[in-house]
PDB file of C-alpha atoms in Angstrom:
ATOM      1  CA  UNK A   1     193.931  88.212 145.474  1.00  0.00           C
ATOM      2  CA  UNK A   2     195.811  87.973 142.260  1.00  0.00           C
ATOM      3  CA  UNK A   3     199.558  87.303 142.512  1.00  0.00           C
ATOM      4  CA  UNK A   4     200.141  90.777 140.944  1.00  0.00           C
ATOM      5  CA  UNK A   5     198.843  93.200 143.275  1.00  0.00           C
ATOM      6  CA  UNK A   6     198.424  97.254 142.333  1.00  0.00           C
ATOM      7  CA  UNK A   7     198.090 100.369 144.236  1.00  0.00           C
ATOM      8  CA  UNK A   8     195.750 102.712 144.325  1.00  0.00           C
ATOM      9  CA  UNK A   9     193.216 101.241 142.235  1.00  0.00           C
ATOM     10  CA  UNK A  10     191.471 104.633 142.457  1.00  0.00           C
ATOM     11  CA  UNK A  11     193.584 107.702 141.233  1.00  0.00           C
ATOM     12  CA  UNK A  12     191.979 111.099 139.880  1.00  0.00           C
ATOM     13  CA  UNK A  13     194.653 113.914 139.742  1.00  0.00           C
ATOM     14  CA  UNK A  14     195.303 117.221 138.267  1.00  0.00           C
ATOM     15  CA  UNK A  15     197.351 117.946 134.882  1.00  0.00           C
ATOM     16  CA  UNK A  16     200.200 119.610 137.767  1.00  0.00           C
ATOM     17  CA  UNK A  17     200.419 116.732 139.948  1.00  0.00           C
ATOM     18  CA  UNK A  18     202.976 114.022 140.228  1.00  0.00           C
ATOM     19  CA  UNK A  19     201.365 110.748 141.394  1.00  0.00           C
ATOM     20  CA  UNK A  20     202.670 107.493 141.400  1.00  0.00           C
ATOM     21  CA  UNK A  21     201.701 103.648 140.645  1.00  0.00           C
ATOM     22  CA  UNK A  22     202.492 101.050 142.198  1.00  0.00           C
ATOM     23  CA  UNK A  23     202.917  97.450 141.663  1.00  0.00           C
ATOM     24  CA  UNK A  24     204.518  93.893 143.092  1.00  0.00           C
ATOM     25  CA  UNK A  25     203.914  90.881 142.083  1.00  0.00           C
ATOM     26  CA  UNK A  26     204.375  87.463 144.436  1.00  0.00           C
ATOM     27  CA  UNK A  27     204.811  85.057 141.505  1.00  0.00           C
ATOM     28  CA  UNK A  28     208.808  84.635 141.544  1.00  0.00           C
ATOM     29  CA  UNK A  29     209.060  86.205 137.860  1.00  0.00           C
ATOM     30  CA  UNK A  30     211.685  88.158 135.713  1.00  0.00           C
ATOM     31  CA  UNK A  31     209.239  90.132 133.491  1.00  0.00           C
ATOM     32  CA  UNK A  32     207.135  92.741 134.661  1.00  0.00           C
ATOM     33  CA  UNK A  33     204.816  95.365 132.113  1.00  0.00           C
ATOM     34  CA  UNK A  34     203.151  98.205 132.233  1.00  0.00           C
ATOM     35  CA  UNK A  35     199.703  98.392 129.870  1.00  0.00           C
ATOM     36  CA  UNK A  36     197.338 100.920 129.272  1.00  0.00           C
ATOM     37  CA  UNK A  37     193.998  99.720 128.369  1.00  0.00           C
ATOM     38  CA  UNK A  38     191.224 102.900 126.917  1.00  0.00           C
ATOM     39  CA  UNK A  39     187.453 102.361 126.114  1.00  0.00           C
ATOM     40  CA  UNK A  40     186.876 100.996 122.676  1.00  0.00           C
ATOM     41  CA  UNK A  41     190.663 100.482 121.874  1.00  0.00           C
ATOM     42  CA  UNK A  42     192.635  96.953 122.246  1.00  0.00           C
ATOM     43  CA  UNK A  43     195.135  96.466 125.219  1.00  0.00           C
ATOM     44  CA  UNK A  44     198.739  98.626 124.906  1.00  0.00           C
ATOM     45  CA  UNK A  45     202.415  97.809 125.847  1.00  0.00           C
ATOM     46  CA  UNK A  46     203.715 100.722 127.463  1.00  0.00           C
ATOM     47  CA  UNK A  47     207.178  99.169 129.124  1.00  0.00           C
ATOM     48  CA  UNK A  48     208.745  96.090 129.297  1.00  0.00           C
ATOM     49  CA  UNK A  49     211.698  95.294 132.413  1.00  0.00           C
ATOM     50  CA  UNK A  50     212.857  91.962 131.867  1.00  0.00           C
ATOM     51  CA  UNK A  51     215.733  91.123 134.354  1.00  0.00           C
ATOM     52  CA  UNK A  52     215.188  94.674 136.124  1.00  0.00           C
ATOM     53  CA  UNK A  53     216.202  96.342 132.667  1.00  0.00           C
ATOM     54  CA  UNK A  54     213.698  98.192 130.682  1.00  0.00           C
ATOM     55  CA  UNK A  55     213.895  96.522 127.355  1.00  0.00           C
ATOM     56  CA  UNK A  56     210.823  98.206 125.434  1.00  0.00           C
ATOM     57  CA  UNK A  57     209.474 101.178 125.616  1.00  0.00           C
ATOM     58  CA  UNK A  58     206.324 101.065 123.186  1.00  0.00           C
ATOM     59  CA  UNK A  59     206.850 105.370 122.066  1.00  0.00           C
ATOM     60  CA  UNK A  60     205.400 106.218 125.447  1.00  0.00           C
ATOM     61  CA  UNK A  61     205.815 109.939 126.018  1.00  0.00           C
ATOM     62  CA  UNK A  62     208.237 111.200 128.757  1.00  0.00           C
ATOM     63  CA  UNK A  63     205.393 112.638 130.936  1.00  0.00           C
ATOM     64  CA  UNK A  64     204.877 108.683 132.232  1.00  0.00           C
ATOM     65  CA  UNK A  65     208.260 107.409 133.653  1.00  0.00           C
ATOM     66  CA  UNK A  66     208.598 104.134 134.672  1.00  0.00           C
ATOM     67  CA  UNK A  67     210.574 102.468 137.756  1.00  0.00           C
ATOM     68  CA  UNK A  68     212.299  98.568 137.935  1.00  0.00           C
ATOM     69  CA  UNK A  69     214.043  98.593 141.111  1.00  0.00           C
ATOM     70  CA  UNK A  70     213.954  94.929 141.866  1.00  0.00           C
ATOM     71  CA  UNK A  71     212.643  92.072 139.693  1.00  0.00           C
ATOM     72  CA  UNK A  72     209.075  92.409 142.317  1.00  0.00           C
ATOM     73  CA  UNK A  73     208.054  95.557 142.108  1.00  0.00           C
ATOM     74  CA  UNK A  74     207.424  98.210 139.274  1.00  0.00           C
ATOM     75  CA  UNK A  75     206.440 101.800 139.317  1.00  0.00           C
ATOM     76  CA  UNK A  76     204.878 104.353 137.085  1.00  0.00           C
ATOM     77  CA  UNK A  77     205.472 107.944 138.056  1.00  0.00           C
ATOM     78  CA  UNK A  78     203.282 110.449 136.375  1.00  0.00           C
ATOM     79  CA  UNK A  79     203.395 113.936 135.823  1.00  0.00           C
ATOM     80  CA  UNK A  80     201.953 116.835 134.108  1.00  0.00           C
ATOM     81  CA  UNK A  81     199.422 114.085 132.154  1.00  0.00           C
ATOM     82  CA  UNK A  82     196.835 115.265 130.071  1.00  0.00           C
ATOM     83  CA  UNK A  83     192.284 114.234 130.327  1.00  0.00           C
ATOM     84  CA  UNK A  84     193.657 111.954 127.398  1.00  0.00           C
ATOM     85  CA  UNK A  85     195.763 109.793 129.674  1.00  0.00           C
ATOM     86  CA  UNK A  86     192.685 109.028 131.943  1.00  0.00           C
ATOM     87  CA  UNK A  87     192.494 105.066 131.443  1.00  0.00           C
ATOM     88  CA  UNK A  88     193.210 101.054 133.541  1.00  0.00           C
ATOM     89  CA  UNK A  89     196.801 101.244 133.993  1.00  0.00           C
ATOM     90  CA  UNK A  90     197.421  97.252 134.117  1.00  0.00           C
ATOM     91  CA  UNK A  91     200.541  95.869 135.313  1.00  0.00           C
ATOM     92  CA  UNK A  92     201.705  92.144 134.594  1.00  0.00           C
ATOM     93  CA  UNK A  93     204.747  89.446 135.139  1.00  0.00           C
ATOM     94  CA  UNK A  94     205.638  86.547 133.934  1.00  0.00           C
ATOM     95  CA  UNK A  95     208.709  84.001 133.615  1.00  0.00           C
ATOM     96  CA  UNK A  96     210.440  84.445 130.780  1.00  0.00           C
ATOM     97  CA  UNK A  97     213.288  82.587 129.311  1.00  0.00           C
ATOM     98  CA  UNK A  98     214.458  82.846 125.741  1.00  0.00           C
ATOM     99  CA  UNK A  99     212.253  79.770 124.465  1.00  0.00           C
ATOM    100  CA  UNK A 100     212.123  80.079 120.916  1.00  0.00           C
ATOM    101  CA  UNK A 101     208.906  77.608 120.539  1.00  0.00           C
ATOM    102  CA  UNK A 102     206.092  78.206 123.384  1.00  0.00           C
ATOM    103  CA  UNK A 103     204.940  81.180 124.765  1.00  0.00           C
ATOM    104  CA  UNK A 104     204.616  82.536 128.379  1.00  0.00           C
ATOM    105  CA  UNK A 105     202.167  83.344 129.573  1.00  0.00           C
ATOM    106  CA  UNK A 106     201.734  86.720 131.407  1.00  0.00           C
ATOM    107  CA  UNK A 107     199.725  87.154 134.676  1.00  0.00           C
ATOM    108  CA  UNK A 108     198.110  90.475 135.222  1.00  0.00           C
ATOM    109  CA  UNK A 109     197.047  92.763 138.111  1.00  0.00           C
ATOM    110  CA  UNK A 110     193.276  94.341 139.162  1.00  0.00           C
ATOM    111  CA  UNK A 111     194.642  97.898 137.112  1.00  0.00           C
ATOM    112  CA  UNK A 112     194.684 101.713 138.568  1.00  0.00           C
ATOM    113  CA  UNK A 113     191.873 103.340 137.529  1.00  0.00           C
ATOM    114  CA  UNK A 114     193.318 106.758 136.554  1.00  0.00           C
ATOM    115  CA  UNK A 115     191.521 110.126 135.815  1.00  0.00           C
ATOM    116  CA  UNK A 116     192.925 113.539 135.041  1.00  0.00           C
ATOM    117  CA  UNK A 117     190.739 116.740 135.251  1.00  0.00           C
TER     118      UNK A 117
ATOM    119  CA  UNK B   1     202.404  93.800 111.807  1.00  0.00           C
ATOM    120  CA  UNK B   2     200.881  91.220 114.013  1.00  0.00           C
ATOM    121  CA  UNK B   3     197.111  92.199 114.065  1.00  0.00           C
ATOM    122  CA  UNK B   4     194.493  90.423 116.264  1.00  0.00           C
ATOM    123  CA  UNK B   5     190.716  90.623 115.106  1.00  0.00           C
ATOM    124  CA  UNK B   6     187.808  89.547 117.506  1.00  0.00           C
ATOM    125  CA  UNK B   7     183.839  88.872 116.389  1.00  0.00           C
ATOM    126  CA  UNK B   8     181.598  90.068 117.082  1.00  0.00           C
ATOM    127  CA  UNK B   9     181.839  92.981 119.067  1.00  0.00           C
ATOM    128  CA  UNK B  10     178.986  91.845 121.805  1.00  0.00           C
ATOM    129  CA  UNK B  11     177.121  88.989 121.955  1.00  0.00           C
ATOM    130  CA  UNK B  12     174.206  88.049 124.053  1.00  0.00           C
ATOM    131  CA  UNK B  13     173.175  84.941 124.747  1.00  0.00           C
ATOM    132  CA  UNK B  14     170.230  83.513 127.011  1.00  0.00           C
ATOM    133  CA  UNK B  15     171.483  80.982 129.662  1.00  0.00           C
ATOM    134  CA  UNK B  16     172.126  77.765 127.691  1.00  0.00           C
ATOM    135  CA  UNK B  17     172.240  78.726 124.850  1.00  0.00           C
ATOM    136  CA  UNK B  18     176.051  77.733 123.378  1.00  0.00           C
ATOM    137  CA  UNK B  19     177.966  79.943 121.052  1.00  0.00           C
ATOM    138  CA  UNK B  20     181.527  80.591 119.470  1.00  0.00           C
ATOM    139  CA  UNK B  21     183.690  83.553 119.988  1.00  0.00           C
ATOM    140  CA  UNK B  22     186.362  84.345 117.106  1.00  0.00           C
ATOM    141  CA  UNK B  23     189.737  85.473 117.131  1.00  0.00           C
ATOM    142  CA  UNK B  24     191.591  85.916 113.801  1.00  0.00           C
ATOM    143  CA  UNK B  25     195.334  86.705 113.925  1.00  0.00           C
ATOM    144  CA  UNK B  26     198.081  87.527 111.634  1.00  0.00           C
ATOM    145  CA  UNK B  27     201.825  86.845 112.967  1.00  0.00           C
ATOM    146  CA  UNK B  28     205.305  86.553 112.209  1.00  0.00           C
ATOM    147  CA  UNK B  29     205.255  82.932 113.494  1.00  0.00           C
ATOM    148  CA  UNK B  30     202.680  82.415 116.521  1.00  0.00           C
ATOM    149  CA  UNK B  31     204.611  81.434 119.486  1.00  0.00           C
ATOM    150  CA  UNK B  32     201.646  81.405 121.621  1.00  0.00           C
ATOM    151  CA  UNK B  33     197.531  82.583 121.367  1.00  0.00           C
ATOM    152  CA  UNK B  34     196.058  83.153 125.092  1.00  0.00           C
ATOM    153  CA  UNK B  35     192.443  83.327 126.293  1.00  0.00           C
ATOM    154  CA  UNK B  36     191.900  86.113 128.723  1.00  0.00           C
ATOM    155  CA  UNK B  37     188.293  86.932 130.290  1.00  0.00           C
ATOM    156  CA  UNK B  38     187.872  90.496 132.032  1.00  0.00           C
ATOM    157  CA  UNK B  39     184.970  91.450 134.578  1.00  0.00           C
ATOM    158  CA  UNK B  40     184.374  94.992 134.713  1.00  0.00           C
ATOM    159  CA  UNK B  41     187.290  96.659 136.480  1.00  0.00           C
ATOM    160  CA  UNK B  42     189.538  94.030 136.723  1.00  0.00           C
ATOM    161  CA  UNK B  43     192.393  93.264 135.264  1.00  0.00           C
ATOM    162  CA  UNK B  44     192.296  90.664 132.740  1.00  0.00           C
ATOM    163  CA  UNK B  45     192.139  86.815 134.367  1.00  0.00           C
ATOM    164  CA  UNK B  46     194.206  84.246 132.569  1.00  0.00           C
ATOM    165  CA  UNK B  47     192.167  80.778 130.836  1.00  0.00           C
ATOM    166  CA  UNK B  48     193.864  79.076 128.065  1.00  0.00           C
ATOM    167  CA  UNK B  49     196.886  79.084 125.788  1.00  0.00           C
ATOM    168  CA  UNK B  50     197.217  77.444 122.953  1.00  0.00           C
ATOM    169  CA  UNK B  51     200.597  76.859 121.119  1.00  0.00           C
ATOM    170  CA  UNK B  52     199.719  75.153 117.375  1.00  0.00           C
ATOM    171  CA  UNK B  53     197.005  74.442 115.181  1.00  0.00           C
ATOM    172  CA  UNK B  54     194.431  71.770 116.063  1.00  0.00           C
ATOM    173  CA  UNK B  55     195.619  72.737 120.100  1.00  0.00           C
ATOM    174  CA  UNK B  56     192.173  71.967 121.830  1.00  0.00           C
ATOM    175  CA  UNK B  57     191.526  73.230 125.903  1.00  0.00           C
ATOM    176  CA  UNK B  58     188.851  72.991 128.174  1.00  0.00           C
ATOM    177  CA  UNK B  59     187.837  74.665 131.454  1.00  0.00           C
ATOM    178  CA  UNK B  60     184.401  73.731 132.792  1.00  0.00           C
ATOM    179  CA  UNK B  61     181.805  75.521 129.865  1.00  0.00           C
ATOM    180  CA  UNK B  62     184.960  77.131 127.555  1.00  0.00           C
ATOM    181  CA  UNK B  63     186.395  74.989 124.802  1.00  0.00           C
ATOM    182  CA  UNK B  64     188.923  77.068 123.229  1.00  0.00           C
ATOM    183  CA  UNK B  65     190.360  75.866 119.652  1.00  0.00           C
ATOM    184  CA  UNK B  66     193.346  76.766 117.363  1.00  0.00           C
ATOM    185  CA  UNK B  67     193.868  77.296 113.636  1.00  0.00           C
ATOM    186  CA  UNK B  68     196.839  78.491 111.443  1.00  0.00           C
ATOM    187  CA  UNK B  69     194.805  81.696 111.163  1.00  0.00           C
ATOM    188  CA  UNK B  70     192.245  81.549 113.712  1.00  0.00           C
ATOM    189  CA  UNK B  71     191.038  80.735 117.105  1.00  0.00           C
ATOM    190  CA  UNK B  72     187.169  79.633 118.752  1.00  0.00           C
ATOM    191  CA  UNK B  73     185.951  80.190 122.232  1.00  0.00           C
ATOM    192  CA  UNK B  74     183.103  77.821 122.625  1.00  0.00           C
ATOM    193  CA  UNK B  75     180.941  78.318 125.191  1.00  0.00           C
ATOM    194  CA  UNK B  76     178.368  75.727 126.442  1.00  0.00           C
ATOM    195  CA  UNK B  77     175.234  76.164 128.296  1.00  0.00           C
ATOM    196  CA  UNK B  78     176.447  78.913 129.256  1.00  0.00           C
ATOM    197  CA  UNK B  79     175.230  81.006 132.522  1.00  0.00           C
ATOM    198  CA  UNK B  80     174.793  84.516 133.375  1.00  0.00           C
ATOM    199  CA  UNK B  81     177.799  84.257 135.383  1.00  0.00           C
ATOM    200  CA  UNK B  82     180.107  83.523 132.438  1.00  0.00           C
ATOM    201  CA  UNK B  83     178.982  86.904 131.011  1.00  0.00           C
ATOM    202  CA  UNK B  84     182.058  88.907 130.542  1.00  0.00           C
ATOM    203  CA  UNK B  85     184.591  90.426 127.649  1.00  0.00           C
ATOM    204  CA  UNK B  86     186.676  87.777 126.457  1.00  0.00           C
ATOM    205  CA  UNK B  87     190.226  88.553 124.978  1.00  0.00           C
ATOM    206  CA  UNK B  88     192.569  87.356 122.822  1.00  0.00           C
ATOM    207  CA  UNK B  89     196.173  88.080 122.198  1.00  0.00           C
ATOM    208  CA  UNK B  90     198.892  86.500 120.261  1.00  0.00           C
ATOM    209  CA  UNK B  91     202.613  86.222 121.114  1.00  0.00           C
ATOM    210  CA  UNK B  92     205.330  86.508 118.076  1.00  0.00           C
ATOM    211  CA  UNK B  93     207.937  84.192 117.635  1.00  0.00           C
ATOM    212  CA  UNK B  94     210.225  86.991 117.336  1.00  0.00           C
ATOM    213  CA  UNK B  95     210.744  88.354 120.532  1.00  0.00           C
ATOM    214  CA  UNK B  96     213.000  86.485 123.292  1.00  0.00           C
ATOM    215  CA  UNK B  97     213.454  86.819 126.711  1.00  0.00           C
ATOM    216  CA  UNK B  98     209.839  88.297 127.458  1.00  0.00           C
ATOM    217  CA  UNK B  99     206.336  87.827 126.397  1.00  0.00           C
ATOM    218  CA  UNK B 100     204.627  91.018 124.394  1.00  0.00           C
ATOM    219  CA  UNK B 101     201.609  90.065 123.534  1.00  0.00           C
ATOM    220  CA  UNK B 102     199.251  91.911 120.766  1.00  0.00           C
ATOM    221  CA  UNK B 103     195.496  92.271 121.850  1.00  0.00           C
ATOM    222  CA  UNK B 104     192.181  92.173 119.925  1.00  0.00           C
ATOM    223  CA  UNK B 105     189.308  94.666 121.648  1.00  0.00           C
ATOM    224  CA  UNK B 106     187.629  91.529 123.001  1.00  0.00           C
ATOM    225  CA  UNK B 107     184.199  89.910 122.823  1.00  0.00           C
ATOM    226  CA  UNK B 108     181.833  91.834 125.102  1.00  0.00           C
ATOM    227  CA  UNK B 109     179.500  88.389 126.527  1.00  0.00           C
ATOM    228  CA  UNK B 110     175.801  89.398 128.279  1.00  0.00           C
ATOM    229  CA  UNK B 111     174.375  85.549 129.327  1.00  0.00           C
ATOM    230  CA  UNK B 112     170.743  86.576 130.227  1.00  0.00           C
ATOM    231  CA  UNK B 113     168.997  84.252 132.576  1.00  0.00           C
TER     232      UNK B 113
END
């Protein structure tokens, strides 16, 4: 069991549906992330939340809507998706401070496999 | 723009046949270079962080090294259970307060018995 849990693990939805992905981290971290992983492409950062505040939105379409109610929980609300949005969606967390000299390790969950039909 | 290139894309080894995976990077001030292992259908599992050129880290049959332009993941006497995709990522010093990583596409390693 990892310190970052995601539900559901698999989701099939129609293009007109509304669904949500849920993520919870048990590591006491203060930053949480959504990444998208598609076949043959590198992981793509979607959103970053640091101390519950959204600090980065990587030009993600508005049909993806994140929500971070506290430092331990992160949601990704999905609506009117397209088939090309089918991918593995990964949640991650890290303990981040303003360190200029060292990196901060990001820990990933197992991912949610999304299929849009 | 930060870039990470991993080679080869895929590597097939016989059990016990040592080899190396390469990760070349360009980044505006390296804050950390990360290696992850990803099994099919699962999220990436953290392996190593390297911070400065010349640094080395080891874990079982894996050893990661870092220069100013690239990192290598050396696999000594691999076993079938080492089969996975290995991901390399860099974190740039321009980001503060949180970690954002730029990933390569990964190297898919298959170790045959």
